[in-house]
Coordinates of C-alpha atoms and ligand atoms in Angstrom, one line a residue:
X1 CA 106.6 112.9 152.0
X2 CA 103.2 113.7 150.4
X3 CA 100.6 111.0 150.2
X4 CA 97.2 110.7 148.6
X5 CA 94.2 109.4 150.4
X6 CA 91.8 107.0 148.7
X7 CA 88.3 106.5 150.0
X8 CA 86.9 102.9 149.7
X9 CA 83.8 101.3 151.0
X10 CA 84.4 99.9 154.5
X11 CA 81.9 97.0 154.2
X12 CA 79.6 95.9 151.5
X13 CA 79.5 95.1 147.8
X14 CA 82.4 97.2 146.7
X15 CA 84.7 96.5 149.6
X16 CA 86.4 93.3 148.4
X17 CA 86.9 94.4 144.8
X18 CA 88.2 97.8 145.7
X19 CA 90.8 96.5 148.1
X20 CA 91.8 93.7 145.6
X21 CA 92.3 96.3 142.9
X22 CA 94.7 98.3 145.1
X23 CA 96.5 95.1 146.1
X24 CA 96.8 94.0 142.4
X25 CA 98.5 97.3 141.8
X26 CA 101.3 96.0 143.9
X27 CA 100.5 98.2 146.9
X28 CA 100.8 96.7 150.3
X29 CA 98.6 97.8 153.2
X30 CA 97.6 96.2 156.5
X31 CA 94.5 94.0 156.5
X32 CA 91.7 96.2 157.8
X33 CA 90.5 95.4 161.2
X34 CA 87.9 98.1 161.7
X35 CA 90.1 101.2 161.8
X36 CA 89.3 104.3 159.7
X37 CA 92.7 104.6 158.0
X38 CA 95.3 102.2 156.7
X39 CA 98.6 103.4 155.3
X40 CA 100.3 101.6 152.4
X41 CA 103.9 100.7 153.0
X42 CA 105.3 100.8 149.5
X43 CA 103.3 103.6 147.8
X44 CA 102.5 107.1 149.2
X45 CA 98.9 106.2 149.7
X46 CA 96.5 106.0 152.7
X47 CA 93.2 104.1 152.5
X48 CA 90.2 105.6 154.2
X49 CA 87.4 103.1 155.0
X50 CA 84.0 104.8 154.8
X51 CA 80.3 104.1 154.1
X52 CA 79.7 104.3 150.4
X53 CA 77.2 107.1 150.7
X54 CA 79.9 109.3 152.4
X55 CA 82.5 108.8 149.7
X56 CA 81.4 111.4 147.1
X57 CA 81.1 114.1 149.8
X58 CA 84.5 113.4 151.3
X59 CA 86.2 113.4 147.9
X60 CA 84.3 116.6 147.0
X61 CA 85.5 118.3 150.3
X62 CA 89.0 117.0 149.8
X63 CA 89.0 114.9 153.0
X64 CA 89.9 112.1 150.5
X65 CA 91.8 113.0 147.3
X66 CA 90.3 110.1 145.3
X67 CA 87.7 107.4 145.8
X68 CA 86.2 104.2 144.5
X69 CA 82.4 104.4 144.6
X70 CA 79.3 103.4 142.5
X71 CA 78.4 105.9 139.8
X72 CA 74.8 105.7 141.2
X73 CA 75.9 107.5 144.4
X74 CA 77.7 110.3 142.5
X75 CA 74.7 110.9 140.2
X76 CA 72.2 110.7 143.1
X77 CA 74.2 113.2 145.2
X78 CA 74.8 115.4 142.1
X79 CA 78.5 115.6 142.9
X80 CA 80.7 117.2 140.3
X81 CA 83.6 114.8 140.5
X82 CA 85.9 114.0 137.6
X83 CA 85.8 110.3 136.8
X84 CA 89.4 109.0 136.3
X85 CA 88.4 105.5 135.3
X86 CA 85.4 103.2 134.9
X87 CA 86.0 100.0 136.8
X88 CA 84.9 96.6 135.9
X89 CA 83.0 95.7 139.1
X90 CA 80.0 96.9 141.0
X91 CA 77.9 96.6 137.9
X92 CA 74.2 97.1 138.5
X93 CA 71.2 99.1 137.3
X94 CA 68.6 101.3 139.0
X95 CA 65.2 99.9 138.0
X96 CA 61.6 100.3 138.8
X97 CA 59.8 97.1 139.8
X98 CA 56.1 96.4 140.4
X99 CA 54.3 93.4 142.0
X100 CA 54.5 90.5 139.6
X101 CA 50.7 90.0 139.3
X102 CA 50.1 93.7 138.3
X103 CA 49.8 94.4 134.6
X104 CA 52.3 96.9 133.3
X105 CA 52.1 98.4 129.8
X106 CA 54.3 101.5 130.2
X107 CA 55.5 104.4 132.3
X108 CA 52.0 105.9 132.4
X109 CA 50.9 103.0 134.6
X110 CA 53.1 104.7 137.3
X111 CA 50.9 107.8 137.4
X112 CA 49.5 108.4 140.9
X113 CA 51.5 105.6 142.4
X114 CA 53.6 105.7 145.6
X115 CA 57.1 104.4 144.8
X116 CA 59.7 103.5 147.5
X117 CA 63.4 104.2 146.8
X118 CA 66.7 105.2 148.3
X119 CA 67.4 107.2 145.1
X120 CA 64.8 110.0 145.2
X121 CA 66.7 112.4 142.8
X122 CA 67.3 109.8 140.1
X123 CA 63.8 108.6 140.3
X124 CA 62.3 112.1 140.2
X125 CA 64.4 113.0 137.2
X126 CA 63.1 109.9 135.4
X127 CA 59.5 110.6 136.3
X128 CA 59.8 114.3 135.2
X129 CA 61.4 113.3 131.9
X130 CA 58.4 111.0 131.3
X131 CA 55.8 113.5 132.6
X132 CA 54.6 111.1 135.2
X133 CA 53.2 112.3 138.5
X134 CA 54.0 109.8 141.3
X135 CA 54.8 110.1 145.0
X136 CA 58.3 109.2 146.0
X137 CA 58.6 107.6 149.4
X138 CA 62.2 107.7 150.5
X139 CA 63.5 104.7 152.6
X140 CA 67.1 103.9 153.3
X141 CA 67.1 100.1 153.4
X142 CA 65.1 97.0 152.4
X143 CA 63.2 98.9 149.7
X144 CA 62.2 95.6 148.1
X145 CA 59.7 94.7 150.9
X146 CA 57.7 98.0 150.7
X147 CA 54.9 96.7 148.3
X148 CA 54.4 93.4 150.2
X149 CA 53.9 95.2 153.5
X150 CA 51.5 97.6 151.8
X151 CA 53.7 100.7 152.2
X152 CA 54.0 101.5 148.5
X153 CA 52.7 100.4 145.1
X154 CA 56.1 99.8 143.6
X155 CA 59.9 100.4 144.1
X156 CA 62.9 101.8 142.4
X157 CA 66.1 100.1 143.5
X158 CA 69.5 98.7 142.4
X159 CA 69.3 95.3 140.7
X160 CA 72.1 93.1 139.5
X161 CA 70.8 89.5 139.0
X162 CA 67.2 90.2 139.7
X163 CA 67.0 87.4 142.3
X164 CA 66.0 89.8 145.1
X165 CA 63.1 91.1 143.1
X166 CA 62.0 87.6 142.2
X167 CA 62.2 86.5 145.8
X168 CA 60.0 89.5 146.8
X169 CA 57.4 88.8 144.1
X170 CA 58.4 91.8 142.0
X171 CA 59.1 92.3 138.3
X172 CA 61.5 94.8 136.7
X173 CA 59.6 97.1 134.4
X174 CA 61.9 100.1 133.7
X175 CA 65.6 100.6 133.9
X176 CA 66.5 104.2 134.7
X177 CA 70.2 104.2 135.2
X178 CA 73.2 101.9 134.5
X179 CA 76.0 101.9 137.1
X180 CA 79.4 100.5 137.9
X181 CA 82.2 101.4 140.3
X182 CA 84.3 104.3 139.2
X183 CA 87.6 106.0 140.3
X184 CA 86.9 109.6 141.0
X185 CA 89.1 112.5 142.2
X186 CA 88.7 115.8 143.9
X187 CA 88.6 118.6 141.3
X188 CA 91.2 120.8 142.9
X189 CA 94.1 118.3 143.5
X190 CA 97.5 119.9 143.8
X191 CA 99.9 119.1 141.0
X192 CA 101.9 116.7 143.2
X193 CA 98.8 114.8 144.3
X194 CA 97.5 114.7 140.8
X195 CA 100.8 113.1 139.7
X196 CA 100.4 110.5 142.5
X197 CA 96.8 109.8 141.4
X198 CA 98.0 109.4 137.8
X199 CA 100.7 107.0 138.9
X200 CA 98.0 104.9 140.6
X201 CA 95.8 105.2 137.6
X202 CA 98.5 103.8 135.3
X203 CA 98.8 100.7 137.5
X204 CA 95.0 100.3 137.6
X205 CA 94.8 100.4 133.8
X206 CA 97.6 97.8 133.6
X207 CA 95.7 95.5 135.9
X208 CA 92.4 96.1 134.1
X209 CA 94.0 95.3 130.7
X210 CA 95.6 92.2 132.1
X211 CA 92.3 90.9 133.4
X212 CA 90.8 91.3 129.9
X213 CA 93.5 89.1 128.2
X214 CA 95.0 85.6 128.5
X215 CA 98.4 84.3 127.5
X216 CA 98.3 81.3 125.2
X217 CA 100.9 78.8 124.2
X218 CA 100.3 76.0 121.8
X219 CA 102.1 73.5 119.6
X220 CA 101.3 73.6 115.9
X221 CA 102.3 71.6 112.8
X222 CA 104.4 74.0 110.7
X223 CA 102.1 73.8 107.7
X224 CA 99.2 75.0 109.9
X225 CA 101.0 78.1 111.3
X226 CA 99.4 80.6 108.9
X227 CA 96.0 79.2 109.6
X228 CA 96.5 79.4 113.3
X229 CA 97.8 83.0 113.2
X230 CA 94.6 84.0 111.4
X231 CA 92.5 82.6 114.2
X232 CA 94.5 84.4 117.0
X233 CA 93.5 88.1 117.4
X234 CA 96.7 88.8 119.3
X235 CA 98.1 92.1 120.6
X236 CA 100.8 91.9 118.0
X237 CA 102.0 89.1 115.8
X238 CA 102.7 85.9 117.8
X239 CA 106.1 84.5 118.7
X240 CA 106.9 81.3 116.9
X241 CA 109.7 79.0 118.0
X242 CA 110.7 75.6 116.5
X243 CA 110.2 72.6 118.7
X244 CA 112.8 69.8 119.0
X245 CA 110.4 67.6 117.2
X246 CA 110.8 68.3 113.5
X247 CA 107.8 69.9 111.6
X248 CA 106.3 71.4 114.8
X249 CA 106.5 74.9 116.3
X250 CA 105.5 76.5 119.5
X251 CA 103.4 79.6 119.2
X252 CA 102.9 82.2 122.0
X253 CA 100.4 85.0 121.9
X254 CA 98.0 87.1 124.0
X255 CA 94.2 86.8 123.3
X256 CA 91.2 88.7 124.6
X257 CA 89.4 86.8 127.3
X258 CA 86.0 87.2 125.5
X259 CA 87.3 85.5 122.4
X260 CA 88.7 82.6 124.4
X261 CA 86.4 79.6 124.1
X262 CA 85.6 80.2 120.4
X263 CA 89.2 80.4 119.6
X264 CA 90.3 77.4 121.6
X265 CA 87.8 75.2 119.6
X266 CA 89.0 76.5 116.3
X267 CA 92.7 76.0 117.3
X268 CA 92.0 72.5 118.3
X269 CA 90.2 71.8 115.0
X270 CA 93.3 73.2 113.2
X271 CA 95.5 70.5 114.7
X272 CA 97.0 72.5 117.5
X273 CA 98.1 70.5 120.6
X274 CA 99.2 71.2 124.1
X275 CA 97.3 74.4 124.4
X276 CA 98.2 76.2 127.6
X277 CA 96.3 79.3 128.7
X278 CA 97.7 81.4 131.5
X279 CA 96.4 84.4 133.4
X280 CA 98.3 87.7 132.9
X281 CA 99.2 89.8 135.9
X282 CA 99.9 93.1 134.2
X283 CA 100.1 94.5 130.7
X284 CA 102.1 97.7 130.2
X285 CA 101.8 99.2 126.7
Ligands
ATP1 P1 77.1 101.2 153.1 O1 77.0 100.5 154.5 O2 78.5 101.4 152.7 O3 76.3 102.4 153.0 P2 75.2 100.0 151.3 O4 74.4 99.0 151.9 O5 74.6 101.4 151.0 O6 76.6 100.1 152.1 P3 75.9 98.1 149.2 O7 74.7 97.3 149.2 O8 77.2 97.5 149.7 O9 75.7 99.5 149.9 O10 76.2 98.6 147.7 C1 77.3 99.4 147.4 C2 77.3 99.7 145.9 O11 77.4 98.5 145.2 C3 76.0 100.3 145.3 O12 75.9 101.7 145.6 C4 76.1 100.0 143.9 O13 77.0 100.9 143.2 C5 76.8 98.6 143.9 N1 76.0 97.5 143.6 C6 76.2 96.5 142.7 N2 75.2 95.6 142.6 C7 74.3 96.0 143.4 C8 73.0 95.4 143.8 N3 72.5 94.3 143.2 N4 72.4 96.0 144.8 C9 72.9 97.1 145.4 N5 74.0 97.7 145.0 C10 74.8 97.1 144.1
ZN2 ZN1 75.3 103.1 151.4

């Protein structure tokens, strides 16, 4: 039977979340213990464990059919890969940072500087767009220490919380690219492989949607039902069932995670009791 191959990062920041996403899709695969490939046993899928830098190229060449990788790698390597889905992990930005004690008033301050980065293409594009002449010094790891050891004036590197910059006495002055993990595919997939990729995509979307919502159950005095319904921005209208105790009903609905705390307080103030909030595993529309 035909299978699709998905490339995921072997070790590093995207590894856990990529494998968890596949597992949350109900796909079983052996726990990786260093091998290159792991076959799933209940979906026609094989996982290839690779360095993240190699993923765009392997998907481009068709060694892997699909892959999970940071958008930053795809842009930097200028790979023409269709993005099937933006994923909610691996969020970061590519930023320029300078020593904290240096004054910085704008991009022109970068003129004539030496900048260390692992992203020479994205940096050179930014500099060209801003008509700044600077020298790009490409290094592959520990970019953040380059100014402190006197190698360069500033750096251009991935940042998420900013704590690494802070720790190295640097301040972020320009953000040149926003990134997150994406699901990409080879452009020339056969119809049967494309169908498998789309089956996986359907599952990924169901998992993503479920993560964004909570299931809520609460008891409400009957005269407050309308008021409570107005507060709940549910998927559809809520389910209402009478409780054994007269004058009270149980109300069930699905609410967006981001509206959660605001709504809980308002519901409580409305007289709602016994509020239960449950995670949702999947949502299929
Ligand atoms: P590999 O050994 O696979 O080459 P790596 O060291 O190049 O690993 P990681 O540091 O694990 O890569 O980062 C992988 C990806 O995680 C990045 O390309 C980026 O998309 C994302 N990422 C998210 N937040 C950050 C961050 N703060 N710093 C670096 N990468 C981040
Ligand atoms: Zn890498």
